[in-house]
Short mmCIF file of C-alpha atoms and ligand atoms in Angstrom, two decimals:
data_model
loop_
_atom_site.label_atom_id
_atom_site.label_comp_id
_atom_site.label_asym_id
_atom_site.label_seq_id
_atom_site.Cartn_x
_atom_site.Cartn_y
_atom_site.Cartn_z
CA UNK A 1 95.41 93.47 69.90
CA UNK A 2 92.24 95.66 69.14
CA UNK A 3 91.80 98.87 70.79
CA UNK A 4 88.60 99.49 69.70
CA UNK A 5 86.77 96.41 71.92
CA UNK A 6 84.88 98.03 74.82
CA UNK A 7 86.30 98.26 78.30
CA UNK A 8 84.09 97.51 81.71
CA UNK A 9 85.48 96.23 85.24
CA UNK A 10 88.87 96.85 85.99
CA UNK A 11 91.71 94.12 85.38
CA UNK A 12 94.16 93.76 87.26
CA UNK A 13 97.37 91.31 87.56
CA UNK A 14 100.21 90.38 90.23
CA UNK A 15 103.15 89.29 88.64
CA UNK A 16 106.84 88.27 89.81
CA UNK A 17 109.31 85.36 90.62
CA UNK A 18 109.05 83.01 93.49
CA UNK A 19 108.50 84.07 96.63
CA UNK A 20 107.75 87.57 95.81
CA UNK A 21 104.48 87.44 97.80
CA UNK A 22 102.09 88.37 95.24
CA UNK A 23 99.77 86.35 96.68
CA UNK A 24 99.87 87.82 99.72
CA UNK A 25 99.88 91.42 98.05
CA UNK A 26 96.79 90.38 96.16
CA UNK A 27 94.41 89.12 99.63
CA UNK A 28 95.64 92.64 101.02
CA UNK A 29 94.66 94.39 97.64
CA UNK A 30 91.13 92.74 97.49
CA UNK A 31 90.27 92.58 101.20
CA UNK A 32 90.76 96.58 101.42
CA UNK A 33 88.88 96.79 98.03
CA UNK A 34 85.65 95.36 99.44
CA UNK A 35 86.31 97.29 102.77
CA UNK A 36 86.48 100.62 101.05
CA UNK A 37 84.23 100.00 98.18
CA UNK A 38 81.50 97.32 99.56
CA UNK A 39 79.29 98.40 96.22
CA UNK A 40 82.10 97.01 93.99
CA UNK A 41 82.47 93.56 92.67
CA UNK A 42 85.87 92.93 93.53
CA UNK A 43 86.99 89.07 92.71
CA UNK A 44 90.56 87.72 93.51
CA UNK A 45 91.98 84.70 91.52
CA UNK A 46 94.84 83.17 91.00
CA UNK A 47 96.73 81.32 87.67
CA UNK A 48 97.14 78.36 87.11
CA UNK A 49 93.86 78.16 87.56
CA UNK A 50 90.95 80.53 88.69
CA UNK A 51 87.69 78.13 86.82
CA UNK A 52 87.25 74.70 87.61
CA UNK A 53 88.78 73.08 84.57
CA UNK A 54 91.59 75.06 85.15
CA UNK A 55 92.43 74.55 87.97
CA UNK A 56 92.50 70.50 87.21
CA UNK A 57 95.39 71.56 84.34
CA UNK A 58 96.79 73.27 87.42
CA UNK A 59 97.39 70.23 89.46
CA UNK A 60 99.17 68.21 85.84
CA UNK A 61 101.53 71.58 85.37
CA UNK A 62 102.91 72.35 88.68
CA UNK A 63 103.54 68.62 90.25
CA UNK A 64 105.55 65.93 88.88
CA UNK A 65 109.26 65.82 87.26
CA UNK A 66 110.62 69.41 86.60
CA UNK A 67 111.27 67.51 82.68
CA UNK A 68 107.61 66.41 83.00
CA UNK A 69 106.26 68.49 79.89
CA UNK A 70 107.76 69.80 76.72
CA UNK A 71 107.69 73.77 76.76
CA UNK A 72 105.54 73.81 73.95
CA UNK A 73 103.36 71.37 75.98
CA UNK A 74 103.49 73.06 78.85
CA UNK A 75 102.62 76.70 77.08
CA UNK A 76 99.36 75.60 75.35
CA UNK A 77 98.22 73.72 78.74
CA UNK A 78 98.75 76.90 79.94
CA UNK A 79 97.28 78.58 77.56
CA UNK A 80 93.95 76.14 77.61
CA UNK A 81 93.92 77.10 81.18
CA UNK A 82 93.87 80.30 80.78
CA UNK A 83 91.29 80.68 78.16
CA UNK A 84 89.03 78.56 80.46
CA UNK A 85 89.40 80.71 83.24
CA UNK A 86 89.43 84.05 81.11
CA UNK A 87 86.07 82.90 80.09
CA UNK A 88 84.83 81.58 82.97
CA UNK A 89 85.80 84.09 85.80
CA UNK A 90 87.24 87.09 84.74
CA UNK A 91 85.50 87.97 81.77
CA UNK A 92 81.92 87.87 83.07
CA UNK A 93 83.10 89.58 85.99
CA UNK A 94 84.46 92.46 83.81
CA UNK A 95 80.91 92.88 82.05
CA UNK A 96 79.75 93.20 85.29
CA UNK A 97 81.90 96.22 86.13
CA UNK A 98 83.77 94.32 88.49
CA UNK A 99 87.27 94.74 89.88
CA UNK A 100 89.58 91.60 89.12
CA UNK A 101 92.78 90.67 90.61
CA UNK A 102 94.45 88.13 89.22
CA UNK A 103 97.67 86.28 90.73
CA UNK A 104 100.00 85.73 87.50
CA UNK A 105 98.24 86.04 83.82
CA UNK A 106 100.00 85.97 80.45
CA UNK A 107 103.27 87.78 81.35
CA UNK A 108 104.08 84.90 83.44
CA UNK A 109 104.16 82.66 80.07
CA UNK A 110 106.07 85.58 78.24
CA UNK A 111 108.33 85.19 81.43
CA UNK A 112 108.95 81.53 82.11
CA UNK A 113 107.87 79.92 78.82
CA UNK A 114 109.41 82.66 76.39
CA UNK A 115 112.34 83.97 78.23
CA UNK A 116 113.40 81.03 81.11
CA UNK A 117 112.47 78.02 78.90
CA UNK A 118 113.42 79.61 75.26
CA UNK A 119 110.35 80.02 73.28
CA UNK A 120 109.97 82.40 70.51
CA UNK A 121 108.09 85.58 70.84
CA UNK A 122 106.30 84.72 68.14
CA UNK A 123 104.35 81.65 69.85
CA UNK A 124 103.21 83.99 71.82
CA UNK A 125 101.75 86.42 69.20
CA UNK A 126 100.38 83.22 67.64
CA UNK A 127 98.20 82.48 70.50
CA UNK A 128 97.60 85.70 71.44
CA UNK A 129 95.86 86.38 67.91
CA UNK A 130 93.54 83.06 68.43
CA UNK A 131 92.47 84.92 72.07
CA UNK A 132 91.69 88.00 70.42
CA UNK A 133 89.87 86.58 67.96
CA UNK A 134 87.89 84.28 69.89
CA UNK A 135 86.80 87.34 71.87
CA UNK A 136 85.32 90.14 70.48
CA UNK A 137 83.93 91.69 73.85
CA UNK A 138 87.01 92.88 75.59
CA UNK A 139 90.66 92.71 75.16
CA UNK A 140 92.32 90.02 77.46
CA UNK A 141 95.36 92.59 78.24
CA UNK A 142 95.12 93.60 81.45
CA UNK A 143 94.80 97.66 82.78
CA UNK A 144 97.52 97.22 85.17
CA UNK A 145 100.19 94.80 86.17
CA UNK A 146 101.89 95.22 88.86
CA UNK A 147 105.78 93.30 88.65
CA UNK A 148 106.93 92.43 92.10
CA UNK A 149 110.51 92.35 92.12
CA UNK A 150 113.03 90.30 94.57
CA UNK A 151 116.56 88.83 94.16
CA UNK A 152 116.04 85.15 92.96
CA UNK A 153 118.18 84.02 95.88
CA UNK A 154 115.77 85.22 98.31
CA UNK A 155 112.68 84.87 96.70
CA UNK A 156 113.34 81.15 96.36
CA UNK A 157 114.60 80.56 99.40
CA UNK A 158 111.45 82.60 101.16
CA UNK A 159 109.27 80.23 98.59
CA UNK A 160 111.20 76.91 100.05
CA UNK A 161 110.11 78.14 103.70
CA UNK A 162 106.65 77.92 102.63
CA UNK A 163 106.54 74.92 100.65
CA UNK A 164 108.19 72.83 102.83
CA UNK A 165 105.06 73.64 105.53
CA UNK A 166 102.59 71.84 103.16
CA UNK A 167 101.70 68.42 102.39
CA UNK A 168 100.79 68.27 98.68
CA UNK A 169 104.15 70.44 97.46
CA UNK A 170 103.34 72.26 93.62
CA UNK A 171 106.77 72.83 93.43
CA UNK A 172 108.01 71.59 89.69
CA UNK A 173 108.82 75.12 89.03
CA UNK A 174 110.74 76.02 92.27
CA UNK A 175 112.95 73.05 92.37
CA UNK A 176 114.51 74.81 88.65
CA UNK A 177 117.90 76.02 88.85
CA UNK A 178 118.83 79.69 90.00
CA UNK A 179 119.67 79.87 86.34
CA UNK A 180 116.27 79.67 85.01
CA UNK A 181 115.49 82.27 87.96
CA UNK A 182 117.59 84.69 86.57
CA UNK A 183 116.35 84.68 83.27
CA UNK A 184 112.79 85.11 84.93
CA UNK A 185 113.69 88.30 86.45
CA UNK A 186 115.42 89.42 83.59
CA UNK A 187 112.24 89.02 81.46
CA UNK A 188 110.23 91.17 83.88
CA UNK A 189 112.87 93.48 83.54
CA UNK A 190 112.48 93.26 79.47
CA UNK A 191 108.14 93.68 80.14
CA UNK A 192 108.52 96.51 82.10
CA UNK A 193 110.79 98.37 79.52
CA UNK A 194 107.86 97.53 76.48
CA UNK A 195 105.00 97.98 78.59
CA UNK A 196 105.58 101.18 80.83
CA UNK A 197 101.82 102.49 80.21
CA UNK A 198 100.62 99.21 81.63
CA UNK A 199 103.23 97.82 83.99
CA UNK A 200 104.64 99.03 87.55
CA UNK A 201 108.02 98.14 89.33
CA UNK A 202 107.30 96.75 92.51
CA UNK A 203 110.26 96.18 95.02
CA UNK A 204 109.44 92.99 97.13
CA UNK A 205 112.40 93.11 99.32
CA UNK A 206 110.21 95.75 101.50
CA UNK A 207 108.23 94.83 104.36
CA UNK A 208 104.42 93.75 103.43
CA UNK A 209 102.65 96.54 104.76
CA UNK A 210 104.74 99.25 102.81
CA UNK A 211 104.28 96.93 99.20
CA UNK A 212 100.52 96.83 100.07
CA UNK A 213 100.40 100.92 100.65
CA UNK A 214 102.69 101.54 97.19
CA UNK A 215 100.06 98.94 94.97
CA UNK A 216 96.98 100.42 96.72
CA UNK A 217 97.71 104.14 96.34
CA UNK A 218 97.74 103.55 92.51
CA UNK A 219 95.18 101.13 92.44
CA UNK A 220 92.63 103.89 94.25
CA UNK A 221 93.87 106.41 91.48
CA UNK A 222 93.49 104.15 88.41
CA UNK A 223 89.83 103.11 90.08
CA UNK A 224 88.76 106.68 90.05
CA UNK A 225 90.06 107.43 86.68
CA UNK A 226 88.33 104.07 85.43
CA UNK A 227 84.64 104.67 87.04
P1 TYD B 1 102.24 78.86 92.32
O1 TYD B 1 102.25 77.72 93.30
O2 TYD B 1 100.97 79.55 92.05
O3 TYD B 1 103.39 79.82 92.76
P2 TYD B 1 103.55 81.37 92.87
O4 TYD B 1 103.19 81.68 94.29
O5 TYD B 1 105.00 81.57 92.55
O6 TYD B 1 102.63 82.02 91.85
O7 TYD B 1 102.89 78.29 91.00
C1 TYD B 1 102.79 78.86 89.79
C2 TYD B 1 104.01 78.43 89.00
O8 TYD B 1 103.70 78.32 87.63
C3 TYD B 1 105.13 79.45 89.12
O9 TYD B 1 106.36 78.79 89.31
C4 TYD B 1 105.14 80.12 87.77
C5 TYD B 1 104.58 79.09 86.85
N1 TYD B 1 103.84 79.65 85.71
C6 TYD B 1 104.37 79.52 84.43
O10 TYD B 1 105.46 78.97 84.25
N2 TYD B 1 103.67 80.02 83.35
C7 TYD B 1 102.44 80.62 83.51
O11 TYD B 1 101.82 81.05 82.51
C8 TYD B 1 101.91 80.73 84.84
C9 TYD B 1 100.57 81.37 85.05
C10 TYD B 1 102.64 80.22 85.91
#
């Protein structure tokens, strides 16, 4: 990925297994972000999704038979998600100097696609070559990602809680063994070790209020180092 494209706005991702609350984690994030900062763009999103014609692949990839696509299908609807909503929302909020936080981005492919579902690293180069290319404003690789981490077992079961409270359930991926699980966390465990610069270790089993504090103490210092 070029180093040499400019950088404005801030990007920032919320990654982790089920139930790890990044969702929560990110409304905290963004809701003190406009408090403190009222001057600042500050937009929250969310992936699958995020743009309009994303969020229609959304509703195709997370409902339906856990068999329903092929991984490869499944990683370039993804993908055409992604670019959609890359496009879309976060990019021309970037150019605007803006402050993004995104729930779940390209590490969560890497994650489930590449290391739960068994594709090659080298898809994922692939693609990532046609985004680069296609953009020449701004790298897509986010300034910091922040990896919430939780035992499987709990996360899943916390996610379960949830999704049994709702009436249309976008649960293909939770209703996966504790295998695939695993293999999720493990592959977190594999970003963090290649991607130390960009990526922090987040531990989820913590109450909400003292994940929130550890996320916005270094998102305040990597704000003033950015502006
Ligand atoms: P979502 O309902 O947003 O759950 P969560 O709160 O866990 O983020 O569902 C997103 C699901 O899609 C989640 O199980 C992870 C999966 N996913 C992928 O497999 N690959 C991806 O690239 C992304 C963005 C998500």
């Amino acid at each position: 990925m070029s180093e040499t494209k400019v950088s404005a706005g801030l990007f920032i991702t919320l990654e982790g297994g089920e139930g790890s609350g990044k969702s929560v984690q990110c409304a905290k994030l963004c809701d003190r972000l406009k408090q403190h900062f009222s001057e600042l763009l500050t937009v929250k999103t969310r992936e699958p999704g995020g743009s309009p014609g994303a969020e229609s692949i959304r509703q195709i990839l997370l409902t339906g038979e856990t068999d329903r696509w092929l991984p490869v299908s499944e990683l370039l609807l993804f993908y055409a998600a992604r670019y959609d909503h890359w496009k879309r929302t976060i990019l021309p909020a970037l150019e605007r100097g803006g402050v993004v936080v995104c729930d779940r981005f390209f590490d969560s492919s890497i994650v489930y696609q590449g290391y739960a579902r068994g594709l090659p690293e080298s898809f994922f180069d692939a693609i990532h070559k046609i985004f680069d290319e296609a953009e020449k404003e701004r790298c897509f690789v986010p300034d910091r990602t922040y990896i919430l981490d939780i035992d499987p077992v709990e996360g899943v079961a916390r996610s379960n809680r949830r999704i049994s409270s709702v009436e249309v359930k976008e649960d293909r991926f939770e209703r996966i063994n504790m295998e695939f699980h695993q293999k999720v966390r493990e592959g977190y465990f594999d970003i963090l070790r290649k991607n130390s610069a960009r990526c922090k270790k987040i531990d989820a089993s913590r109450s909400i209020e003292d994940i929130h504090e550890d996320i916005w103490e270094d998102a305040v210092e990597l704000l003033a180092r950015h502006h």
